[in-house]
XYZ file of C-alpha atoms in Angstrom:
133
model
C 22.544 13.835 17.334
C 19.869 12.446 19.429
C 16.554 13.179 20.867
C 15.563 13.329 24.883
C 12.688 13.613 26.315
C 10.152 12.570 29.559
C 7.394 13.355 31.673
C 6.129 16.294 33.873
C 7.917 15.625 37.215
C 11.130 13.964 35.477
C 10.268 10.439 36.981
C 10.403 8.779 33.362
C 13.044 10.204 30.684
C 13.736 8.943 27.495
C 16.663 9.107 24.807
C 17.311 7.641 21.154
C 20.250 7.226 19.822
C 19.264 8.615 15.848
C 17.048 11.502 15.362
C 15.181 10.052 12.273
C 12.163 8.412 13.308
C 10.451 5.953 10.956
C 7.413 8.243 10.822
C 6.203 11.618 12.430
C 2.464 12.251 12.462
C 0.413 14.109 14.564
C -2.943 11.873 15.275
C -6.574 13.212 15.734
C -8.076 9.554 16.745
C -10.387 9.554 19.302
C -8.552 7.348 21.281
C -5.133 9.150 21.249
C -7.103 12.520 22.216
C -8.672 10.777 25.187
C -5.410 9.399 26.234
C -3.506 12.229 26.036
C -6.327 14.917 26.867
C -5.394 17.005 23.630
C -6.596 18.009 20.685
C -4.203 15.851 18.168
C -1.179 13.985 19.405
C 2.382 13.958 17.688
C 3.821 10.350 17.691
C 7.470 9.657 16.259
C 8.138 5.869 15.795
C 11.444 4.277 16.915
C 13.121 0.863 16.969
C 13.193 -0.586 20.340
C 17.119 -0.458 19.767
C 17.316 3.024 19.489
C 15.582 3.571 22.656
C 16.448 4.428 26.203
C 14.141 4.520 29.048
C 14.637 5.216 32.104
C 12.259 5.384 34.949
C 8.980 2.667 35.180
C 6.258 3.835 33.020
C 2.910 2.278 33.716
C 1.284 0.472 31.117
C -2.365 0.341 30.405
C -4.039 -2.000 27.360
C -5.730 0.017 25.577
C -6.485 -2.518 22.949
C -6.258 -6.070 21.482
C -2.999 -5.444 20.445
C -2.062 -1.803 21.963
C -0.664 -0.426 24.850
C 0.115 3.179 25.991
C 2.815 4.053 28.503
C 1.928 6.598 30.921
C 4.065 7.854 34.512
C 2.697 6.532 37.208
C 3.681 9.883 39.095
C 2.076 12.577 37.075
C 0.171 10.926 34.726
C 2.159 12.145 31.411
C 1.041 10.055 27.959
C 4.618 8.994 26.804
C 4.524 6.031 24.833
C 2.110 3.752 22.836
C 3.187 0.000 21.595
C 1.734 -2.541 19.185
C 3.511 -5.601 18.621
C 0.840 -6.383 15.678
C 1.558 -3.709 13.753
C 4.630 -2.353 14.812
C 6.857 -4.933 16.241
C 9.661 -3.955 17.947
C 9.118 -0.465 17.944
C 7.704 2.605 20.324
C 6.226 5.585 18.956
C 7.170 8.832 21.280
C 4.441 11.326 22.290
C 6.898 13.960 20.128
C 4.788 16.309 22.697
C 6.951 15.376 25.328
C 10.383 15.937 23.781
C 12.900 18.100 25.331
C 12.695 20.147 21.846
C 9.980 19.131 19.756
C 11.206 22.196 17.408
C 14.138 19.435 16.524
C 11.233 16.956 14.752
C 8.707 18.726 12.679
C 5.831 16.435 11.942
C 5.678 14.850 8.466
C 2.172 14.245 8.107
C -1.392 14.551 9.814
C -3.698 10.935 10.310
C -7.422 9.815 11.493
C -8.279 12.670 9.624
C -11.820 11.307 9.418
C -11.873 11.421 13.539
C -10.584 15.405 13.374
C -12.803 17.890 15.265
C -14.205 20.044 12.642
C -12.824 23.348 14.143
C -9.315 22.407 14.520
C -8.613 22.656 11.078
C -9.616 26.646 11.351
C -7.294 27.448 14.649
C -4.980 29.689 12.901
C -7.899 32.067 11.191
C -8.682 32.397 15.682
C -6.995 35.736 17.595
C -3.791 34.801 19.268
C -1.661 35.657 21.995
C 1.908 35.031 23.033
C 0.884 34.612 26.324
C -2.145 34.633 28.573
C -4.184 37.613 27.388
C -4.035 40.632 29.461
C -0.646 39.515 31.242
């Protein structure tokens, strides 16, 4: 089996060709919420190898060493990439698969950077879909 996925507007898709990641974690960094405009981002790390992209993603350094993948059309946070720690590899916004159901995370970091309320979303009402609809 493998995994697909891509942005909004279909300009950038994606593919690997094993569905075991090195590591699935869902991120509450500063940096990955202000990249991706969420709360926490889910990132699923994959050798180069075992990874298809097609479209152009834009790039943008958003470190020494780092550098997230964006599309240029609609602006969806794909990819981030950092030869100094991960050489060779991409992690996956898991956000942006085709069935993130498929890949349930395996662990939560930059716990230290979580906002405080996130932790207590599930004691909040909910709604399948937009109340009152």
């Amino acid at each position: 089996m493998s995994l697909s996925g891509g942005c909004h507007c279909g300009a950038v898709r994606y593919e690997t060709t094993i569905d075991t990641p090195h590591h699935h974690a869902v991120c509450h960094c500063s940096d990955c919420r202000r990249s991706c405009g969420g709360l926490m981002t889910g990132w699923a790390l994959f050798d180069d190898a075992q990874l298809v992209i097609t479209g152009e993603p834009a790039r943008y350094a958003s470190s020494d060493h780092g550098e997230r993948l964006f599309c240029i059309q609609c602006g969806t946070s794909l990819f981030y990439r950092n030869q100094a720690i991960f050489p060779n590899q991409t992690d996956i916004q898991t956000g942006t698969l085709d069935d993130p159901e498929l890949l349930p995370p395996q662990a939560q970091i930059q716990l230290a950077d979580r906002i405080s309320w996130v932790a207590k979303l599930d004691d909040l009402p909910g709604f399948d879909r937009f109340p009152g609809e």
